[in-house]
Short mmCIF file of C-alpha atoms in Angstrom, two decimals:
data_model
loop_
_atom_site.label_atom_id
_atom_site.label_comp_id
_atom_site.label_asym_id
_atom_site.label_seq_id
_atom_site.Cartn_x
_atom_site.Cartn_y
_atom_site.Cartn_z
CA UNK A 1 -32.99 36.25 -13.37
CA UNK A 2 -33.43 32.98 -11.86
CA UNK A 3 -29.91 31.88 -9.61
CA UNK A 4 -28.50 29.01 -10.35
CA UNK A 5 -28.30 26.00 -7.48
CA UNK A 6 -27.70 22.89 -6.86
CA UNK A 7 -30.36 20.49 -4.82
CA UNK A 8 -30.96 17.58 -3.33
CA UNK A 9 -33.81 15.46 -1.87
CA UNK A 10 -34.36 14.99 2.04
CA UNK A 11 -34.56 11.30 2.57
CA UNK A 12 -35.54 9.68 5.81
CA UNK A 13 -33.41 6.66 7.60
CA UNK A 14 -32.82 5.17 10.48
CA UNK A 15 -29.42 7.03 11.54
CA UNK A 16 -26.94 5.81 14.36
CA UNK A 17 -26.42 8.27 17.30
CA UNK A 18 -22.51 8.41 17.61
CA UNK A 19 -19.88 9.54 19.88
CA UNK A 20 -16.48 9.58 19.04
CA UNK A 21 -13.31 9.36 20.78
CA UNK A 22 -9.82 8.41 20.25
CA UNK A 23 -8.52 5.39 21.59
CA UNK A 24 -5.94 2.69 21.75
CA UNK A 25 -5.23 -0.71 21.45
CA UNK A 26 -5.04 -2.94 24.95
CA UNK A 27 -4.20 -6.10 25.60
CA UNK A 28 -6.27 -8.92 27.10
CA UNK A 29 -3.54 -9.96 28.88
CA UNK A 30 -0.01 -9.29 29.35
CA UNK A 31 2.95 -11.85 30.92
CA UNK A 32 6.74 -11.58 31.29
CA UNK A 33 7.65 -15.04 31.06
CA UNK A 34 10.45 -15.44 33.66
CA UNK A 35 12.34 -18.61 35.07
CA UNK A 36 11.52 -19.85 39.03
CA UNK A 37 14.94 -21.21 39.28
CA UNK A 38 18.79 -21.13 38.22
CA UNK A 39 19.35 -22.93 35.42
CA UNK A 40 21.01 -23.70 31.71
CA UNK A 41 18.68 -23.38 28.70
CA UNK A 42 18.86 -26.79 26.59
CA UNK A 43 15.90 -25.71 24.22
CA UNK A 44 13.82 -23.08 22.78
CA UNK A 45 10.34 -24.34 21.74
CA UNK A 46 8.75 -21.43 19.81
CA UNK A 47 8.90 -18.88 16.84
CA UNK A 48 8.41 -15.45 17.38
CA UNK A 49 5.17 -14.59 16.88
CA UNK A 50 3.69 -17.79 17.28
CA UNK A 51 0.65 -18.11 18.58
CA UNK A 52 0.47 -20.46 22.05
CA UNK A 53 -1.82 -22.45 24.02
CA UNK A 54 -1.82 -22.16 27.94
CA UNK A 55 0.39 -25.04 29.04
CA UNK A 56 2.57 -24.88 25.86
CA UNK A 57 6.38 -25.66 26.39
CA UNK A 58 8.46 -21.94 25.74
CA UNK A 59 11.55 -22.87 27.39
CA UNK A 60 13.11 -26.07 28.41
CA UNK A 61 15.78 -25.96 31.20
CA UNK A 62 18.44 -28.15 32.07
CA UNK A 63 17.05 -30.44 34.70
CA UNK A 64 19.29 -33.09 35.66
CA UNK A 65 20.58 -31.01 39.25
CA UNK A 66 16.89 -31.15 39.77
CA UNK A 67 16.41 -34.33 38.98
CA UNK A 68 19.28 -35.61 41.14
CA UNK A 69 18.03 -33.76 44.09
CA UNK A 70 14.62 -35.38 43.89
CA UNK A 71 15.91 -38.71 43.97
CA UNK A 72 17.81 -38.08 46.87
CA UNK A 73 15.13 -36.91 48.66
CA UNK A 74 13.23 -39.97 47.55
CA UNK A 75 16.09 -42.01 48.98
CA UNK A 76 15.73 -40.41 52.22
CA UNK A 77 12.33 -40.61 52.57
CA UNK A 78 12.59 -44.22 51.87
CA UNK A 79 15.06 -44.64 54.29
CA UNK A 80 13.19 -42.91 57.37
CA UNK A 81 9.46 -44.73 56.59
CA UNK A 82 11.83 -48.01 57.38
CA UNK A 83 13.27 -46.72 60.80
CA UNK A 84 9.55 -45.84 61.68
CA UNK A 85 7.76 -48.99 60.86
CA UNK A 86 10.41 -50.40 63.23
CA UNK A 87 9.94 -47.96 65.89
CA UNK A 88 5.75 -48.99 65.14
CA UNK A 89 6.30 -52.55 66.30
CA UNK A 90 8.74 -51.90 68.99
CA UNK A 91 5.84 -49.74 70.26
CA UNK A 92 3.72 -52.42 69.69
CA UNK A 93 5.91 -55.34 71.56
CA UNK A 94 6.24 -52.76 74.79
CA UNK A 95 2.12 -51.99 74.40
CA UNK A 96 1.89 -56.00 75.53
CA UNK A 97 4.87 -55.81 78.07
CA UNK A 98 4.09 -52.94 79.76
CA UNK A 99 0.39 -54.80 80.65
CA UNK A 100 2.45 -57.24 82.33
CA UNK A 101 4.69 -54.66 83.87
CA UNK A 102 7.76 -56.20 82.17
CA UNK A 103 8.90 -52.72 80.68
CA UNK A 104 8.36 -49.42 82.82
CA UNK A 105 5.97 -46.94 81.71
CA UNK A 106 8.51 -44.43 81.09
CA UNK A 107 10.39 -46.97 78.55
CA UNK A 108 7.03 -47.14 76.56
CA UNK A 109 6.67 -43.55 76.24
CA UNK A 110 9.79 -43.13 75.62
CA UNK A 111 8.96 -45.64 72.03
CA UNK A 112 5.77 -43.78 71.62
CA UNK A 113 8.04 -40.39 70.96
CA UNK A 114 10.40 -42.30 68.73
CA UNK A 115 7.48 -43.44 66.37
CA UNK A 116 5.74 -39.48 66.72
CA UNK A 117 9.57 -38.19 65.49
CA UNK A 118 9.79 -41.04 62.96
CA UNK A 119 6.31 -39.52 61.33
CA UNK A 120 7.55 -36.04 61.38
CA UNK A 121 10.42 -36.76 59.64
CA UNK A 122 8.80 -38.79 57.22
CA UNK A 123 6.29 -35.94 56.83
CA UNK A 124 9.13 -33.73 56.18
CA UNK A 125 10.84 -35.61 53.57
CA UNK A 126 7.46 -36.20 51.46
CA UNK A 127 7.56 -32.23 51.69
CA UNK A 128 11.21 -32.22 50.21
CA UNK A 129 9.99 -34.64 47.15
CA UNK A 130 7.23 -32.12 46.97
CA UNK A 131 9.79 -29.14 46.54
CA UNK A 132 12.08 -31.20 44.42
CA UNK A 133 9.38 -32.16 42.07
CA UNK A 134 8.00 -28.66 41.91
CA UNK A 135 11.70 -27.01 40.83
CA UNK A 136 11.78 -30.32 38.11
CA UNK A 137 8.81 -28.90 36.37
CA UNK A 138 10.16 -25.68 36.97
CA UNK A 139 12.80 -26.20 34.10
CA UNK A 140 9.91 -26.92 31.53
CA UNK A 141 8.73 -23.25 31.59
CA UNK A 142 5.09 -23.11 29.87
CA UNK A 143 2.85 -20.21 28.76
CA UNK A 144 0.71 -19.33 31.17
CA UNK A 145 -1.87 -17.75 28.60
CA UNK A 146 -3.94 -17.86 25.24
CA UNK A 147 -1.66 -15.70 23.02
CA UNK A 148 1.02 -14.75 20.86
CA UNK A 149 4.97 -14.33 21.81
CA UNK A 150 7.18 -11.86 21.10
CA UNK A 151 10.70 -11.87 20.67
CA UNK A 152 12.85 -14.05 23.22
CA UNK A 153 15.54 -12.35 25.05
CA UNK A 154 17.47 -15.43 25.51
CA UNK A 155 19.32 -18.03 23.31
CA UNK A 156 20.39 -21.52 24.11
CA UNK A 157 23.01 -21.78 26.60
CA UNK A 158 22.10 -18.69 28.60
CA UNK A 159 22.43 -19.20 32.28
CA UNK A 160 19.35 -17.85 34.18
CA UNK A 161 18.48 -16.54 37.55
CA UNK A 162 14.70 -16.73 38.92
CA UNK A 163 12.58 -13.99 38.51
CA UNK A 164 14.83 -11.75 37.19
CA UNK A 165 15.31 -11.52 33.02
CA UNK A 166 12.80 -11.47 30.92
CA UNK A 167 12.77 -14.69 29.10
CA UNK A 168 9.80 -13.67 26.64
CA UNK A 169 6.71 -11.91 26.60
CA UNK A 170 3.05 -13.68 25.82
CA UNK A 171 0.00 -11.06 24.94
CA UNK A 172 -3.52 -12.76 24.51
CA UNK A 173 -4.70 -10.50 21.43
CA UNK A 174 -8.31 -12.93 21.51
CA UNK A 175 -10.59 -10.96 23.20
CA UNK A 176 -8.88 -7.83 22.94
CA UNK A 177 -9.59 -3.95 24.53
CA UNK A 178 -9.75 -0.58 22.62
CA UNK A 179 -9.61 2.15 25.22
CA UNK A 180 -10.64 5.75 24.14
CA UNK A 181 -12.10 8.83 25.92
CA UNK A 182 -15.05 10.97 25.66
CA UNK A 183 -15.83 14.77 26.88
CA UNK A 184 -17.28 14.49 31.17
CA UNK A 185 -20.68 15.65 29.56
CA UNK A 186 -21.29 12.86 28.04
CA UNK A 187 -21.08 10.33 31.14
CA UNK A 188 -24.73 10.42 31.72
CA UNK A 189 -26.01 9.87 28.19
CA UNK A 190 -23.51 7.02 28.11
CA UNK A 191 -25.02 5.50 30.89
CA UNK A 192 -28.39 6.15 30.65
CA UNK A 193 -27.94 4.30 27.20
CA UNK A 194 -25.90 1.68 28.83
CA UNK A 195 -29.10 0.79 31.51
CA UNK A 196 -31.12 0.48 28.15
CA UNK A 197 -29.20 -2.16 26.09
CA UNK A 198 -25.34 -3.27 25.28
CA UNK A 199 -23.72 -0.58 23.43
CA UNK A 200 -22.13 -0.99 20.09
CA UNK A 201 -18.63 0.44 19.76
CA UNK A 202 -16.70 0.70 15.94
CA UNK A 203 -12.95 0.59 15.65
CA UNK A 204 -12.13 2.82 12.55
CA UNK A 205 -8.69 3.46 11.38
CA UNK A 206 -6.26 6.08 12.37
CA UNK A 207 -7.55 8.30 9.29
CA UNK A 208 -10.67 7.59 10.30
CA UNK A 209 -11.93 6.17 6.90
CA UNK A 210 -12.35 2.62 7.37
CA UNK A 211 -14.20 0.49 9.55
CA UNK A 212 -12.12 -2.33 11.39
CA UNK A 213 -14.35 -4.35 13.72
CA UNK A 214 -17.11 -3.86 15.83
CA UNK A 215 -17.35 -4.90 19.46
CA UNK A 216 -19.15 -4.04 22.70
CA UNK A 217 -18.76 -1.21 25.55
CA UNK A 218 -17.61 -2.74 28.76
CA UNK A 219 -17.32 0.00 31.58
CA UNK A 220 -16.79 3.86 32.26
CA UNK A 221 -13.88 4.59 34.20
CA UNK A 222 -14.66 5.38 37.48
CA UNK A 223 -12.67 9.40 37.88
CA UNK A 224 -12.77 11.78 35.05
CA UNK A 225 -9.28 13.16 34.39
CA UNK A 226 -9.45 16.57 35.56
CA UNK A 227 -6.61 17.67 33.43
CA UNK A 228 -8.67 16.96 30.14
CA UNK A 229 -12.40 16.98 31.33
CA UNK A 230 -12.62 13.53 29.48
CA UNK A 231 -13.13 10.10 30.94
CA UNK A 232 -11.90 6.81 29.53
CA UNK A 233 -14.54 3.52 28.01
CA UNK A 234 -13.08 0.13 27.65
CA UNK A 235 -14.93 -1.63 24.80
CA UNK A 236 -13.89 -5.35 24.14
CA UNK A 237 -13.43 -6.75 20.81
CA UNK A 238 -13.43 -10.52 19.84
CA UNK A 239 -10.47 -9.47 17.43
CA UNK A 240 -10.92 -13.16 15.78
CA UNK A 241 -9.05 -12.18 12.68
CA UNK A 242 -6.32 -10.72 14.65
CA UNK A 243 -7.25 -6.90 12.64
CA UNK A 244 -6.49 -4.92 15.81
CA UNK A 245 -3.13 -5.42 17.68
CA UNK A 246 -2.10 -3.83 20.83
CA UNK A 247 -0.63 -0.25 21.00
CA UNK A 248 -2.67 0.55 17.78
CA UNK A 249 -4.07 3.98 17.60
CA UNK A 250 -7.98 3.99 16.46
CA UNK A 251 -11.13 5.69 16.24
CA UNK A 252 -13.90 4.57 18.19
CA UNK A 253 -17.57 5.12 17.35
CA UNK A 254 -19.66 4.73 20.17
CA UNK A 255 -23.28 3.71 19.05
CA UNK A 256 -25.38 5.58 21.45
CA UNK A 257 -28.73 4.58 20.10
CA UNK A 258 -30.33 4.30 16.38
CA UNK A 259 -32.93 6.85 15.86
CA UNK A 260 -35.70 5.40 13.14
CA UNK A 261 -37.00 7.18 10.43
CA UNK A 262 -35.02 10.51 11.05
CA UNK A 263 -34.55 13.01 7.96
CA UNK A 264 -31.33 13.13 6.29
CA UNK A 265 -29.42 15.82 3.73
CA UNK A 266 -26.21 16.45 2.38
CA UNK A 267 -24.54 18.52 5.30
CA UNK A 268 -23.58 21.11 2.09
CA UNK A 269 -26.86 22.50 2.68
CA UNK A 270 -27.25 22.96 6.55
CA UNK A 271 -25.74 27.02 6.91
CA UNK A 272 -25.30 29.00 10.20
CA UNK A 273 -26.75 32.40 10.20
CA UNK A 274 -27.17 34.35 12.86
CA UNK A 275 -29.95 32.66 14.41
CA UNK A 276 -28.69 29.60 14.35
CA UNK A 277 -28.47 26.78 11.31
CA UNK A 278 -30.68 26.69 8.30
CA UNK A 279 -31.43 25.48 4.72
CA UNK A 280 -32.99 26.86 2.02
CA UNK A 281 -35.90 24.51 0.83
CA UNK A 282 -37.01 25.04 -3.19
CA UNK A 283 -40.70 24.73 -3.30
CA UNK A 284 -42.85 23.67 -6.63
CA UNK A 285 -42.72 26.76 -7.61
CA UNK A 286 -38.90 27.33 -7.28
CA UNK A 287 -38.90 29.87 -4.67
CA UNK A 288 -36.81 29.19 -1.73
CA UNK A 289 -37.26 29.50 1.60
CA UNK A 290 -35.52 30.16 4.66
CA UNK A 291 -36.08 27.22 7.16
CA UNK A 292 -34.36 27.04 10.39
CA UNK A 293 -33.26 23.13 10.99
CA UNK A 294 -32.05 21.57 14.62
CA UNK A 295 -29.42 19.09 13.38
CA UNK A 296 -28.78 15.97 15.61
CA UNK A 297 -25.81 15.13 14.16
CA UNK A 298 -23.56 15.02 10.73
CA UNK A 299 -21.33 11.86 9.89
CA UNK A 300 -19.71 11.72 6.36
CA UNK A 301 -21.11 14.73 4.60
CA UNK A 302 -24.60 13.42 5.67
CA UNK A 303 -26.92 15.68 8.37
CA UNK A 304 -29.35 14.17 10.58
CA UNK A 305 -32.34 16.54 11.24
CA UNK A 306 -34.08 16.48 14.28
CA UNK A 307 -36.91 19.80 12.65
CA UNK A 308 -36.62 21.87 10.22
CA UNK A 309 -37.47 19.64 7.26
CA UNK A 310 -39.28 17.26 5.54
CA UNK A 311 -38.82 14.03 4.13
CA UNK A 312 -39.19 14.60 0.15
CA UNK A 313 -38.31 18.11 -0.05
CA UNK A 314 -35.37 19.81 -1.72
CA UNK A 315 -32.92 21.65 -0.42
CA UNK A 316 -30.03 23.77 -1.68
CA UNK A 317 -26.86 22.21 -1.37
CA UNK A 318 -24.50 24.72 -3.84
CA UNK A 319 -25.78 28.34 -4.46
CA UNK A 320 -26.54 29.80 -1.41
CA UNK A 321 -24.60 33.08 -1.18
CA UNK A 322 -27.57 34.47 -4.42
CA UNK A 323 -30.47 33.51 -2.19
CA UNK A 324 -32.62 35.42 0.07
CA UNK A 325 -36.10 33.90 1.03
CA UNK A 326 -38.57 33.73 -2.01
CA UNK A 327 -35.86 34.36 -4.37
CA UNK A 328 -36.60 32.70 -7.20
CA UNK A 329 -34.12 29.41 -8.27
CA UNK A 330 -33.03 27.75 -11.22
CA UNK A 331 -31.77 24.38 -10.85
CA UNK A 332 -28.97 23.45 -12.83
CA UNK A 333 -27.72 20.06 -10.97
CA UNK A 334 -29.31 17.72 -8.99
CA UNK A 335 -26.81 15.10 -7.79
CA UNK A 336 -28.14 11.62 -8.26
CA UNK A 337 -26.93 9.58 -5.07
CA UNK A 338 -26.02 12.50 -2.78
CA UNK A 339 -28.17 10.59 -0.37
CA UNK A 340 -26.64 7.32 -0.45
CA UNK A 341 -26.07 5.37 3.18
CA UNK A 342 -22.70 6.29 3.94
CA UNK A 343 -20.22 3.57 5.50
CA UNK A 344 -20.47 4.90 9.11
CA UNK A 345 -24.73 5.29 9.20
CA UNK A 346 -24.85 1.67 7.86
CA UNK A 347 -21.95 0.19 10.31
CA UNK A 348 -24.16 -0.80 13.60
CA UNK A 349 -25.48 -3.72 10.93
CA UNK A 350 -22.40 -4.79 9.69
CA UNK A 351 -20.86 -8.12 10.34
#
């Protein structure tokens, strides 16, 4: 009697070359906003989790001892440019006596140091307004990034110290890093692919099920981890609707290259014997037969064959432990849409 199978039809695509590797979430960018100098917080500009421009206003601090110290220094500075436009034209009166020997030489070098120490002082109280000023914006601490903040660590009325407490922390999420690892062996594929053209890397969910986001492979790391024989890839993402966020755990599908026109079956029919992998194809006649296959690579139930079969021809996807080769078959299913493009083949095009 005839043994029952189930078949399916080889169909040929064009079929991503992927390697995987688990990865994580990284930040563009990373600052603990601290405070340059001592002071009282009067106000707290932001929500938590609100997103920020660079220059934004976080925290304002109180900056009237600032403020008081500037003008003084303005005061003094005001002060010392008078005494040295005096000493400037008692230099110039002795320049004109001293021709006429009415003043000794010594006396009119004597003025000519007065006026030089009468510019370095006024030089160094332009550079205390300078200080003063700086420590007056100071108080108005801004983001220094693109990003979103977290939670402060600090309320109103909190007295604090420069660069010490964390005030708040801003992470740029817009571009945004996925960094995963891969086995040593495949360094030179990788970069033999990466001479070739920009590689495509896909962010899939923790189960790996679902496709987040596509982006683009920036570098190899440049030591392999001896401890795991693997070696980390940073692949950026433009993250614009904010669907991966730092210290997520992902899958990442490194696009190697897309082979065209390559045959595809339902991996149910690819077995291992002891000779390697095989199917058995049903010919007209519905006798099988015993053809060895070199598979390139299986993603979602589907197999990519490099050999072994044909584009057109059925193969045996349920049934196998009845056959032998030229048994004869009877088909009692053939699955309509085995051979649909799964999610993964079809992601290099998606948008």
């Amino acid at each position: 009697a005839a043994a029952p199978v189930a078949v399916a039809v080889a169909e040929s695509k064009d079929v991503p070359i992927i390697l995987r590797g688990l990865g994580s979430v990284a930040a563009y960018a990373t600052v603990d906003v601290k405070s340059r100098v001592v002071g009282n917080i009067i106000k707290i500009n932001f929500r938590e989790g609100q997103a920020v421009k660079a220059g934004d206003l976080l925290i304002q601090l109180d900056p009237r001892p600032y403020e008081a110290v500037l003008a003084q220094a303005k005061a003094t500075l005001a002060r010392d440019q008078a005494n040295l436009e005096n000493a400037r034209k008692d230099l110039a009166r002795y320049a004109k006596l001293v021709k006429g020997n009415y003043v000794s030489q010594q006396q009119y070098a004597g003025q000519q140091a007065t006026v030089n120490e009468g510019e370095a002082t006024v030089a160094l109280d332009q550079s205390a307004i300078d200080a003063a000023r700086l420590n007056v914006e100071y108080c108005s601490i801004t983001s220094p990034i693109n990003g979103i903040v977290g939670i402060r660590q600090v309320d109103i009325g909190n007295l604090v110290q420069p660069n010490t407490q964390n005030l708040v922390v801003v992470t740029q999420i817009k571009p945004i890093y996925v960094i995963f690892t891969v086995p040593e062996t495949d360094i030179d594929r990788i970069r033999d692919a990466m001479h070739k053209q920009t590689l495509q890397v896909l962010a899939f969910d923790s189960a790996d099920e679902k496709q987040i986001t596509q982006g683009v492979l920036e570098l190899i790391d440049n030591q392999v981890d001896q401890s795991t024989g693997t070696v980390r890839l940073k692949a950026q993402f433009a993250n614009a609707d904010e669907s991966l966020w730092p210290g997520e755990f992902v899958n990442a599908h490194l696009v190697l290259e897309v082979e065209r026109n390559m045959v595809v079956i339902p991996s149910d029919a690819v077995q291992t014997g002891p000779h390697g992998q095989f199917v058995y194809v049903v010919h007209e006649d519905d006798t099988v037969e015993m053809r060895p296959v070199v598979v390139a690579q299986t993603e979602r139930n589907q197999s990519a064959l490099r050999s072994g079969v044909a584009s057109g021809e059925r193969v045996v996807v349920a049934g196998q432990l009845n056959l032998a080769p030229g048994v004869k078959v009877r088909v009692t299913q053939f699955p309509g849409g085995v051979l649909a493009q799964s999610p993964r083949a079809s992601a290099p095009n998606r948008k």
